[in-house]
mmCIF file of C-alpha atoms and ligand atoms in Angstrom:
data_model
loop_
_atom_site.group_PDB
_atom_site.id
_atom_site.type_symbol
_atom_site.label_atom_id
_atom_site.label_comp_id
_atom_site.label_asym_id
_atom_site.label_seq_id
_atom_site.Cartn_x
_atom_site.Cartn_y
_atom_site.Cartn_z
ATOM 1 C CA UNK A 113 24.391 -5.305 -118.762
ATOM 2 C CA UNK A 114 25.430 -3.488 -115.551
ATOM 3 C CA UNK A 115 27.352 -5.383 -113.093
ATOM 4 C CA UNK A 116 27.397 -4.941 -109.501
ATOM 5 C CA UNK A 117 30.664 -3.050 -109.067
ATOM 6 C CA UNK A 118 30.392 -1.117 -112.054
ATOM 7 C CA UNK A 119 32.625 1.874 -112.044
ATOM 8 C CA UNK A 120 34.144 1.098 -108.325
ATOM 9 C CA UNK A 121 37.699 1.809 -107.675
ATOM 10 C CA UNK A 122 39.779 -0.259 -105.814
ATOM 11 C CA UNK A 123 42.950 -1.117 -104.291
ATOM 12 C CA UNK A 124 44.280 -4.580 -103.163
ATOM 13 C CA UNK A 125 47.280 -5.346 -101.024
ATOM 14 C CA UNK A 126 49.224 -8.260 -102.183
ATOM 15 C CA UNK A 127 47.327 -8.988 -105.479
ATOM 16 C CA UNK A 128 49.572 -10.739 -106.895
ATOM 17 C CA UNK A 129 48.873 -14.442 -105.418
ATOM 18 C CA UNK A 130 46.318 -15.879 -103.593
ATOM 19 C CA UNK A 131 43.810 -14.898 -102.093
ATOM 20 C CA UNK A 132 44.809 -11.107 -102.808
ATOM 21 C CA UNK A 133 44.591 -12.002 -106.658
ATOM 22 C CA UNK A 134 41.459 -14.107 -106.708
ATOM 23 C CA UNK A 135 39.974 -11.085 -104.916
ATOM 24 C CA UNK A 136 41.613 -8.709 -107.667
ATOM 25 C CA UNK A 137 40.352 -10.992 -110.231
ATOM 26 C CA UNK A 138 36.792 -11.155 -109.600
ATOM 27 C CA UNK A 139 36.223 -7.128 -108.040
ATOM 28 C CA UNK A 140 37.196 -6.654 -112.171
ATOM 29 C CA UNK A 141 35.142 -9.566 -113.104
ATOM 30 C CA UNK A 142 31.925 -7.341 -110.671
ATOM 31 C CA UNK A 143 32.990 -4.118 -112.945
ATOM 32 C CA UNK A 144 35.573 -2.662 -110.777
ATOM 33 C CA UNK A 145 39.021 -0.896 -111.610
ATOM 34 C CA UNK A 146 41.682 -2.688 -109.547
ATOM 35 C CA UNK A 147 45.148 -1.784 -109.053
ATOM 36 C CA UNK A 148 47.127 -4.251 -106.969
ATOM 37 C CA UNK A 149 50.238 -4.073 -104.772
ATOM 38 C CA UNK A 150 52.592 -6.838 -104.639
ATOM 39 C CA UNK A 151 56.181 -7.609 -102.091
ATOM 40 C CA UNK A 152 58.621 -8.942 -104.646
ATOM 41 C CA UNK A 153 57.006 -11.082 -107.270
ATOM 42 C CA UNK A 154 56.276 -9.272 -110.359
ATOM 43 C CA UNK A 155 55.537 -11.928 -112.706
ATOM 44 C CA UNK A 156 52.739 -13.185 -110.693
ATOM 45 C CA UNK A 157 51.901 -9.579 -110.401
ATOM 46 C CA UNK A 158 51.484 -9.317 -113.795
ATOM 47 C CA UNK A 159 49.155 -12.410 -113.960
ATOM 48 C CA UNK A 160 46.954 -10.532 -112.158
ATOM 49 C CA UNK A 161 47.067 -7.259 -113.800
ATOM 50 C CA UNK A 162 46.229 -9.432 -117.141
ATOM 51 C CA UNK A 163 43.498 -10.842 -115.534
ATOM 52 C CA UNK A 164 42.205 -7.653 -114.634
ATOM 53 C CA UNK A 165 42.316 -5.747 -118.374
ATOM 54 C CA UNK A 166 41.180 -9.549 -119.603
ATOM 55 C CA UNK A 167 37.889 -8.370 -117.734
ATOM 56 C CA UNK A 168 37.760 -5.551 -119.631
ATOM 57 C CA UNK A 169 38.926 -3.210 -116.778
ATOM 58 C CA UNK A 170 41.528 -1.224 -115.802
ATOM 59 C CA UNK A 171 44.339 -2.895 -113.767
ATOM 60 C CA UNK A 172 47.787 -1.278 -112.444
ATOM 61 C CA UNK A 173 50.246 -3.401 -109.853
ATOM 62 C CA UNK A 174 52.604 -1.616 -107.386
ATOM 63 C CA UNK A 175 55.647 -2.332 -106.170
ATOM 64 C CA UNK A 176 55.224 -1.508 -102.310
ATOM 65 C CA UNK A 177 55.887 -3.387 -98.832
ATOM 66 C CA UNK A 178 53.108 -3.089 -96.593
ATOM 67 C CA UNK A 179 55.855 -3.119 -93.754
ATOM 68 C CA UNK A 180 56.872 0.324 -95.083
ATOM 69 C CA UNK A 181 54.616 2.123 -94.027
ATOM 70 C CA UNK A 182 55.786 5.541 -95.944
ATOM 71 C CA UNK A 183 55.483 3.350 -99.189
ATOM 72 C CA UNK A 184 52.190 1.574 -98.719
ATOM 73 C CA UNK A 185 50.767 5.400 -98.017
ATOM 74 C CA UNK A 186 52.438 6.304 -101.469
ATOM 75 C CA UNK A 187 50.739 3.251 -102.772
ATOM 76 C CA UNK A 188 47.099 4.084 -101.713
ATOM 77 C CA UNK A 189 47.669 7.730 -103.453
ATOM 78 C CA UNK A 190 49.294 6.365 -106.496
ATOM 79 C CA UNK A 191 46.009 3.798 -106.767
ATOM 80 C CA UNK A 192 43.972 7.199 -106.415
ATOM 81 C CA UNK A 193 45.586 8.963 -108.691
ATOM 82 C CA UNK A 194 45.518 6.067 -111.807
ATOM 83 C CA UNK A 195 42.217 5.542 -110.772
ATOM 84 C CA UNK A 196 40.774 8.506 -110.310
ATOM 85 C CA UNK A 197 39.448 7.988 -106.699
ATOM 86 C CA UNK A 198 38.794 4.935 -104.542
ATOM 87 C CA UNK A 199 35.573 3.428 -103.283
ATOM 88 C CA UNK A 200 37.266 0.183 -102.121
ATOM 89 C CA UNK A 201 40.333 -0.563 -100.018
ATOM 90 C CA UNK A 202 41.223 -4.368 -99.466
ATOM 91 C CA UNK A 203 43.760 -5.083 -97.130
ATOM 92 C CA UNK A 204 44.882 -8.494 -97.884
ATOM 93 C CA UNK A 205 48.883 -8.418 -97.571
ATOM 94 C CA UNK A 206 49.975 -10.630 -94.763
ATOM 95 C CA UNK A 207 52.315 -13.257 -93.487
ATOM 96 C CA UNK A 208 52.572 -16.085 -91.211
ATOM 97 C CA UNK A 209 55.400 -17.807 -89.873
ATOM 98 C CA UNK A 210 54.487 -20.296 -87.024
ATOM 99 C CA UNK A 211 57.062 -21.076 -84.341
ATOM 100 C CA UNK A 212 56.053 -21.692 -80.552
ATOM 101 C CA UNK A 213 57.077 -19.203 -77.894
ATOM 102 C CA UNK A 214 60.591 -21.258 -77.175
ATOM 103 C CA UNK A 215 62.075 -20.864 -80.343
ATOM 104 C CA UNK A 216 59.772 -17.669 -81.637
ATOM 105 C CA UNK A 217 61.791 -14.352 -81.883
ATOM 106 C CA UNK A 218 61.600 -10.185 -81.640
ATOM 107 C CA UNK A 219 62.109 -10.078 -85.259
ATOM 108 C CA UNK A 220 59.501 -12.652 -85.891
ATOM 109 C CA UNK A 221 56.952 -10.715 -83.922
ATOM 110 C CA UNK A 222 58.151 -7.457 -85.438
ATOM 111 C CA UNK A 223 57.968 -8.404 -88.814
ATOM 112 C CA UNK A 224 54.725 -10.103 -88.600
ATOM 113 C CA UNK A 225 53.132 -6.946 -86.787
ATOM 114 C CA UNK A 226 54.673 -4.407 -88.915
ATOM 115 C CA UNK A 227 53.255 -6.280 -92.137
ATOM 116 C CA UNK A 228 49.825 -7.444 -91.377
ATOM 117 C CA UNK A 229 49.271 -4.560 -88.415
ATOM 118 C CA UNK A 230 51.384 -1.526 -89.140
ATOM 119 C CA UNK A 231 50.483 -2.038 -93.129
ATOM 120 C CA UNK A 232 46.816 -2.018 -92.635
ATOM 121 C CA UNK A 233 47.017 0.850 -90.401
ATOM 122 C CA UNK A 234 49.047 3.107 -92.468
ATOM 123 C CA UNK A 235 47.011 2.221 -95.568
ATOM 124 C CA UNK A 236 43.966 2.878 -93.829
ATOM 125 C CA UNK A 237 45.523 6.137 -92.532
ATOM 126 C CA UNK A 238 45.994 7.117 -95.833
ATOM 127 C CA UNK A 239 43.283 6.160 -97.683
ATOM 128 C CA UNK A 240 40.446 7.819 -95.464
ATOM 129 C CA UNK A 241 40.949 11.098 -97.087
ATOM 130 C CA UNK A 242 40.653 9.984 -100.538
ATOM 131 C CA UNK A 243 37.986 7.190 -100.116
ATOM 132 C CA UNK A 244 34.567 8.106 -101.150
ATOM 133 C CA UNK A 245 31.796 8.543 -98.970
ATOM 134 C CA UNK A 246 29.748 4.604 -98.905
ATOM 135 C CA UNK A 247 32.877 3.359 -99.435
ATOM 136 C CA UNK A 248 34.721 0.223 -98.648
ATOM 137 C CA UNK A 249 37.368 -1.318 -96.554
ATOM 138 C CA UNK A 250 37.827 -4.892 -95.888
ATOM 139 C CA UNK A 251 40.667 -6.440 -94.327
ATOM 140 C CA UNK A 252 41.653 -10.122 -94.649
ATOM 141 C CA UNK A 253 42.373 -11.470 -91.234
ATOM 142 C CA UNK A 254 41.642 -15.008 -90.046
ATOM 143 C CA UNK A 255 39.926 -17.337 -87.815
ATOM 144 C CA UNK A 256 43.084 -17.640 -85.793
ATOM 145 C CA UNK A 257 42.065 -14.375 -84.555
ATOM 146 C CA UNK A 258 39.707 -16.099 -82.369
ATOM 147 C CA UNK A 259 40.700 -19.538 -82.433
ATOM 148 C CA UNK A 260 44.296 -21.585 -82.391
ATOM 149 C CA UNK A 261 43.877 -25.331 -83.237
ATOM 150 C CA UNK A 262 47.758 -25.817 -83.442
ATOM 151 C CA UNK A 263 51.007 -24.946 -81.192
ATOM 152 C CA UNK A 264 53.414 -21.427 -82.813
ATOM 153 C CA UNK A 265 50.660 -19.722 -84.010
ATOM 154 C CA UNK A 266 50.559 -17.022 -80.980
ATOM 155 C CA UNK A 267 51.779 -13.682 -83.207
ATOM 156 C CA UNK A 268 50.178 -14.454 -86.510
ATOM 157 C CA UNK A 269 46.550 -14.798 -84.329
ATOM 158 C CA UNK A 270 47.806 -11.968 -82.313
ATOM 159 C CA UNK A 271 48.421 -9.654 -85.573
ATOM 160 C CA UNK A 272 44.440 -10.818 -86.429
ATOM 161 C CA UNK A 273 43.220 -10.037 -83.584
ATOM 162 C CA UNK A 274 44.912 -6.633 -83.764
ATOM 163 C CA UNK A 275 42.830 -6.123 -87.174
ATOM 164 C CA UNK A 276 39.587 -7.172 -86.073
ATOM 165 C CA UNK A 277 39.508 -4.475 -83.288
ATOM 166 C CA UNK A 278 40.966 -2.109 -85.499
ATOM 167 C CA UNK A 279 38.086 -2.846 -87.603
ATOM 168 C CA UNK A 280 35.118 -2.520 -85.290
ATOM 169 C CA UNK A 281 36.764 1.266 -84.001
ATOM 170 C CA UNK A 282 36.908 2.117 -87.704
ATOM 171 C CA UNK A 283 33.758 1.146 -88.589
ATOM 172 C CA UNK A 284 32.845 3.455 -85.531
ATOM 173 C CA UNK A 285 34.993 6.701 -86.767
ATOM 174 C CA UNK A 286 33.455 6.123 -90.412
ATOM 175 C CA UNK A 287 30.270 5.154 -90.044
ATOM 176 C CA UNK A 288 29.170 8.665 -90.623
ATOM 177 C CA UNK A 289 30.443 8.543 -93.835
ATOM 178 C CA UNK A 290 29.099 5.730 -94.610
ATOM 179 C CA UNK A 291 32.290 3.750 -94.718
ATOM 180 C CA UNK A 292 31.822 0.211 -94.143
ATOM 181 C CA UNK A 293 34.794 -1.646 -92.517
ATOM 182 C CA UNK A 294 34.535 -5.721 -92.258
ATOM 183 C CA UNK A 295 36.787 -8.728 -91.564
ATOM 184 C CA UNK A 296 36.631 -11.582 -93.723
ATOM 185 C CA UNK A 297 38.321 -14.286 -91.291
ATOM 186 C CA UNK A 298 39.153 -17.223 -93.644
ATOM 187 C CA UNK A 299 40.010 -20.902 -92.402
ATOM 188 C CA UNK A 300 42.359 -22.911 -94.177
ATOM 189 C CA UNK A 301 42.620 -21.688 -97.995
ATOM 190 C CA UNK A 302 44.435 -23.600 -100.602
ATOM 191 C CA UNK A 303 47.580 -21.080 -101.061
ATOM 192 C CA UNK A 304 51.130 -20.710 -101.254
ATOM 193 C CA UNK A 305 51.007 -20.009 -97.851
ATOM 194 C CA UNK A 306 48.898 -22.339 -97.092
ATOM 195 C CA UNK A 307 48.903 -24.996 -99.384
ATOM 196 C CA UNK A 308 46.359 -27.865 -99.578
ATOM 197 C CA UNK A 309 48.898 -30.984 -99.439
ATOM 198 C CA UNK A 310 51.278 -28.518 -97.172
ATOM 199 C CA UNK A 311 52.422 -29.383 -93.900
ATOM 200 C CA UNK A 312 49.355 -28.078 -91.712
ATOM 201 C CA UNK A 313 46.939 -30.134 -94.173
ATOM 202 C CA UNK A 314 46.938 -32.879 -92.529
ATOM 203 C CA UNK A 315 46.191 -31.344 -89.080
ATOM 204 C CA UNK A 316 43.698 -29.375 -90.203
ATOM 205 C CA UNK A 317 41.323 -30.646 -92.731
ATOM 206 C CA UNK A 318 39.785 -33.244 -90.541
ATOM 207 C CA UNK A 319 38.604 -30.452 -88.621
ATOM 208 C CA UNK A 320 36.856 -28.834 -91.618
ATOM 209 C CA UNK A 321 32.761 -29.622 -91.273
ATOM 210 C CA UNK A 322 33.657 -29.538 -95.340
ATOM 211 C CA UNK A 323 36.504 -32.090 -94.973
ATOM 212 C CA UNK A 324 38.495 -29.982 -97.237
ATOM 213 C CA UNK A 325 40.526 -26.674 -97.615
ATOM 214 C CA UNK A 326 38.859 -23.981 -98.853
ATOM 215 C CA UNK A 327 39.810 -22.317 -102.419
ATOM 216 C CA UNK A 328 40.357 -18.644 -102.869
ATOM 217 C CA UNK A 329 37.657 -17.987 -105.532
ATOM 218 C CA UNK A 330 35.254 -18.878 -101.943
ATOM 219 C CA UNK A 331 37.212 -16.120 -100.280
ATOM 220 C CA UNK A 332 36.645 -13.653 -102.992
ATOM 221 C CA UNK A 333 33.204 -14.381 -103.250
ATOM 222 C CA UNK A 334 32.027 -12.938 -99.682
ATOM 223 C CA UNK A 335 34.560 -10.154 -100.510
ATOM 224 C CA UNK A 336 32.707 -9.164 -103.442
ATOM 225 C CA UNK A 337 29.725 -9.124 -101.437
ATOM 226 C CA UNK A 338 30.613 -6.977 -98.744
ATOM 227 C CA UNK A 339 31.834 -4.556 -101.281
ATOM 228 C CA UNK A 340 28.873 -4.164 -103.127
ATOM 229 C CA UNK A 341 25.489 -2.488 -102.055
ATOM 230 C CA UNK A 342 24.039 -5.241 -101.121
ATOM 231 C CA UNK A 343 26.172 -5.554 -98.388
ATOM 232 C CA UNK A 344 24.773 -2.175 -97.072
ATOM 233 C CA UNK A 345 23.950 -2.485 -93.458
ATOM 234 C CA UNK A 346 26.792 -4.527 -92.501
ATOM 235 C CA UNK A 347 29.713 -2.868 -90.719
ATOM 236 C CA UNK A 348 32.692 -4.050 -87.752
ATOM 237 C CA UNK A 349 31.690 -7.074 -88.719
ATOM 238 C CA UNK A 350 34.229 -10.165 -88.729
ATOM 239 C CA UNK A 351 32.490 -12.857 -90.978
ATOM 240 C CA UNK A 352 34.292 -16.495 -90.747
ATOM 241 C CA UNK A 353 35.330 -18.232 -94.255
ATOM 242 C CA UNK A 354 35.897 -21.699 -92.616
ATOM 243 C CA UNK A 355 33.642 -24.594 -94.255
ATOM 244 C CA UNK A 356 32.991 -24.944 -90.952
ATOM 245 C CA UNK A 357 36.186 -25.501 -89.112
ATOM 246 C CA UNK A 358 35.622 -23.427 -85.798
ATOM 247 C CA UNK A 359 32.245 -24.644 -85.357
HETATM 248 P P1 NDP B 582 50.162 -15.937 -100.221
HETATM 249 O O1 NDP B 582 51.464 -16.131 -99.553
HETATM 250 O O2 NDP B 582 49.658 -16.961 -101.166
HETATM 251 O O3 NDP B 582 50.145 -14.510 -100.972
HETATM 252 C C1 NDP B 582 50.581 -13.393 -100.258
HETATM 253 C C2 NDP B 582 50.380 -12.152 -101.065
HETATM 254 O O4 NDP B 582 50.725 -11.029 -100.245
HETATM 255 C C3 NDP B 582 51.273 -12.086 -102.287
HETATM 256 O O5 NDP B 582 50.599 -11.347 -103.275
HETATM 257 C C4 NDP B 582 52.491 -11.332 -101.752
HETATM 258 O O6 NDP B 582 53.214 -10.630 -102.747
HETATM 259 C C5 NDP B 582 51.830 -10.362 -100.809
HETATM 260 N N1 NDP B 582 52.720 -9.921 -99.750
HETATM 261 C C6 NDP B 582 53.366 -10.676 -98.841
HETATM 262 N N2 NDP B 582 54.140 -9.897 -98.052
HETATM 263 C C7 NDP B 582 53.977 -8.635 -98.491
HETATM 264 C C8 NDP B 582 54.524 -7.384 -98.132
HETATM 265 N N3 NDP B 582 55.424 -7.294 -97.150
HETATM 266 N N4 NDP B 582 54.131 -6.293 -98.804
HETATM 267 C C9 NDP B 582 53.240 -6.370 -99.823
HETATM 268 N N5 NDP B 582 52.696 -7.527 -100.222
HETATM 269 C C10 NDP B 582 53.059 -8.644 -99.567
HETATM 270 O O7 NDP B 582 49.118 -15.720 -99.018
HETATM 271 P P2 NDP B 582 47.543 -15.990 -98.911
HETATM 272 O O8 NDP B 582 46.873 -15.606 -100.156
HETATM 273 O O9 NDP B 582 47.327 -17.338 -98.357
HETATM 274 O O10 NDP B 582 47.173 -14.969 -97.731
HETATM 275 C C11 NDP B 582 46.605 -13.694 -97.997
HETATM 276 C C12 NDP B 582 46.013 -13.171 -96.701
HETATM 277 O O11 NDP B 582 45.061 -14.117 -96.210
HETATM 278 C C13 NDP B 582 47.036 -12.970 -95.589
HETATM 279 O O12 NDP B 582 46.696 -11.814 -94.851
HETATM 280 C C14 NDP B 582 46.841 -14.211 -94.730
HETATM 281 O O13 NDP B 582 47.205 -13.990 -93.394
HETATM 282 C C15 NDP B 582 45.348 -14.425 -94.873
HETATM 283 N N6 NDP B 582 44.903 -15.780 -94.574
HETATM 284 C C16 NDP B 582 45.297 -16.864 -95.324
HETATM 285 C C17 NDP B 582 44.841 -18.131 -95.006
HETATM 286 C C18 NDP B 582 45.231 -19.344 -95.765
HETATM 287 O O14 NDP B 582 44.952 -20.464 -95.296
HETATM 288 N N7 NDP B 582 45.848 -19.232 -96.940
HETATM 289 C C19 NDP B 582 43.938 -18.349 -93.858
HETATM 290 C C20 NDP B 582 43.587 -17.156 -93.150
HETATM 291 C C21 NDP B 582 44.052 -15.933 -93.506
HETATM 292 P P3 NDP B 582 54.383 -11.343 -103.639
HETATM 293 O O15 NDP B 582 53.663 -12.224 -104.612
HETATM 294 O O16 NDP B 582 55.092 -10.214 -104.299
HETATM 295 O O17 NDP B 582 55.231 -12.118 -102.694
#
């Protein structure tokens, strides 16, 4: 039985936990071939790749900081080359470290930009020329990019913001291709990062409509979506994954 991504080729920053993986996980589960990137932790890299061939598809994980911008480039064309192309390009490697302006710092704001900004540029940069015509690229950013329900959170919205926009001009210089390029903008999702008895839990799941955090197979889901065809006329778009939290 034909699936929905059958025969897609695709590439997903920081697949190795989270939401990254879950997306991995289920692009092979929709009959793609996924090769991952990962910062540091290859076991949990692994995991995923398992996951992947478990699906009966082919799975690859790559050492490669999305700060780097030189390596993340290498990265997209290694992906290309194992996979013989790429259709789909999901840009999901980020981090967050809250601190309010008093005690924020440069290398904070440095870090944070050159990982969840400078990453998704330079892998974008270097994946338009070896993307396939229809293809896709999502990038995860988050609600934060548009709303800020606690204090120290000014960079990591400010590095989501950056995507969003980056999104809607790319959707713009692609469109002709027919390139889609959407922002899945999740609220609170049960993670390392983010974990649901963590210290922000308690903060912010009264504020979820839901009452509760969200889990990363929900994230996955709408990226699945927006990668298949069915998902054909939508494009700049930034699509909230918040059981209601910003409402
Ligand atoms: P996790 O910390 O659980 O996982 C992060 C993943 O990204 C890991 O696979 C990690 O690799 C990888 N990664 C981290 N830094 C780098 C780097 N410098 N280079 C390459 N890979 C890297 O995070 P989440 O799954 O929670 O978050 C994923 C994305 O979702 C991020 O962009 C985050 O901002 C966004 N998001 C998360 C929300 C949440 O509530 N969880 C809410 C809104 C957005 P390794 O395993 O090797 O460390």
């Amino acid at each position: 039985m034909s699936k929905k991504l059958d025969g897609k080729k695709a590439l997903v920053t920081g697949g190795s936990r989270g939401i990254g993986a879950a997306i991995a996980k289920r692009l092979a589960e929709d009959g793609a071939d996924v090769v991952i990137t990962y910062a540091g932790n290859q076991t949990a890299a692994n995991q995923t790749v398992a996951a992947i061939t478990a699906s009966g598809r082919k799975g690859l994980a790559i050492q490669a900081d999305a700060a780097d911008g030189a390596a993340t480039a290498a990265a997209v064309q290694e992906a290309a080359t194992a996979l013989g192309g790429l259709d789909i390009l999901v840009h999901n490697a980020g981090i967050a470290n809250f601190a309010p302006i008093s005690a924020d710092t440069q290398d904070n704001f440095d870090k944070t930009f050159a990982i969840n900004v400078d990453g998704v540029f330079a892998g974008t940069k270097a994946a338009v020329p070896l993307l396939s015509d229809g293809g896709r690229i999502l990038i995860i950013g988050s609600i934060n990019a548009h709303s800020m329900p606690v204090a120290g959170g000014a960079v990591y919205g400010a590095t989501k913001a950056a995507v969003a926009g980056l999104a809607r001009g790319w959707a713009r210089d692609l469109g002709p291709r027919g390139i889609l390029v959407n922002v899945i903008q999740p609220g609170p999702i049960d993670t390392d990062l983010n974990p649901a008895d963590g210290p922000f839990a308690s903060v912010l799941t009264p504020h979820v409509a839901l009452g509760r955090y969200g889990k990363v197979e929900e994230v996955a889901a709408l990226a699945a979506f927006l990668a298949s065809d069915e998902a054909s006329y939508i494009t700049g778009a930034a699509i909230d994954v918040d059981g209601g939290f910003t409402i």
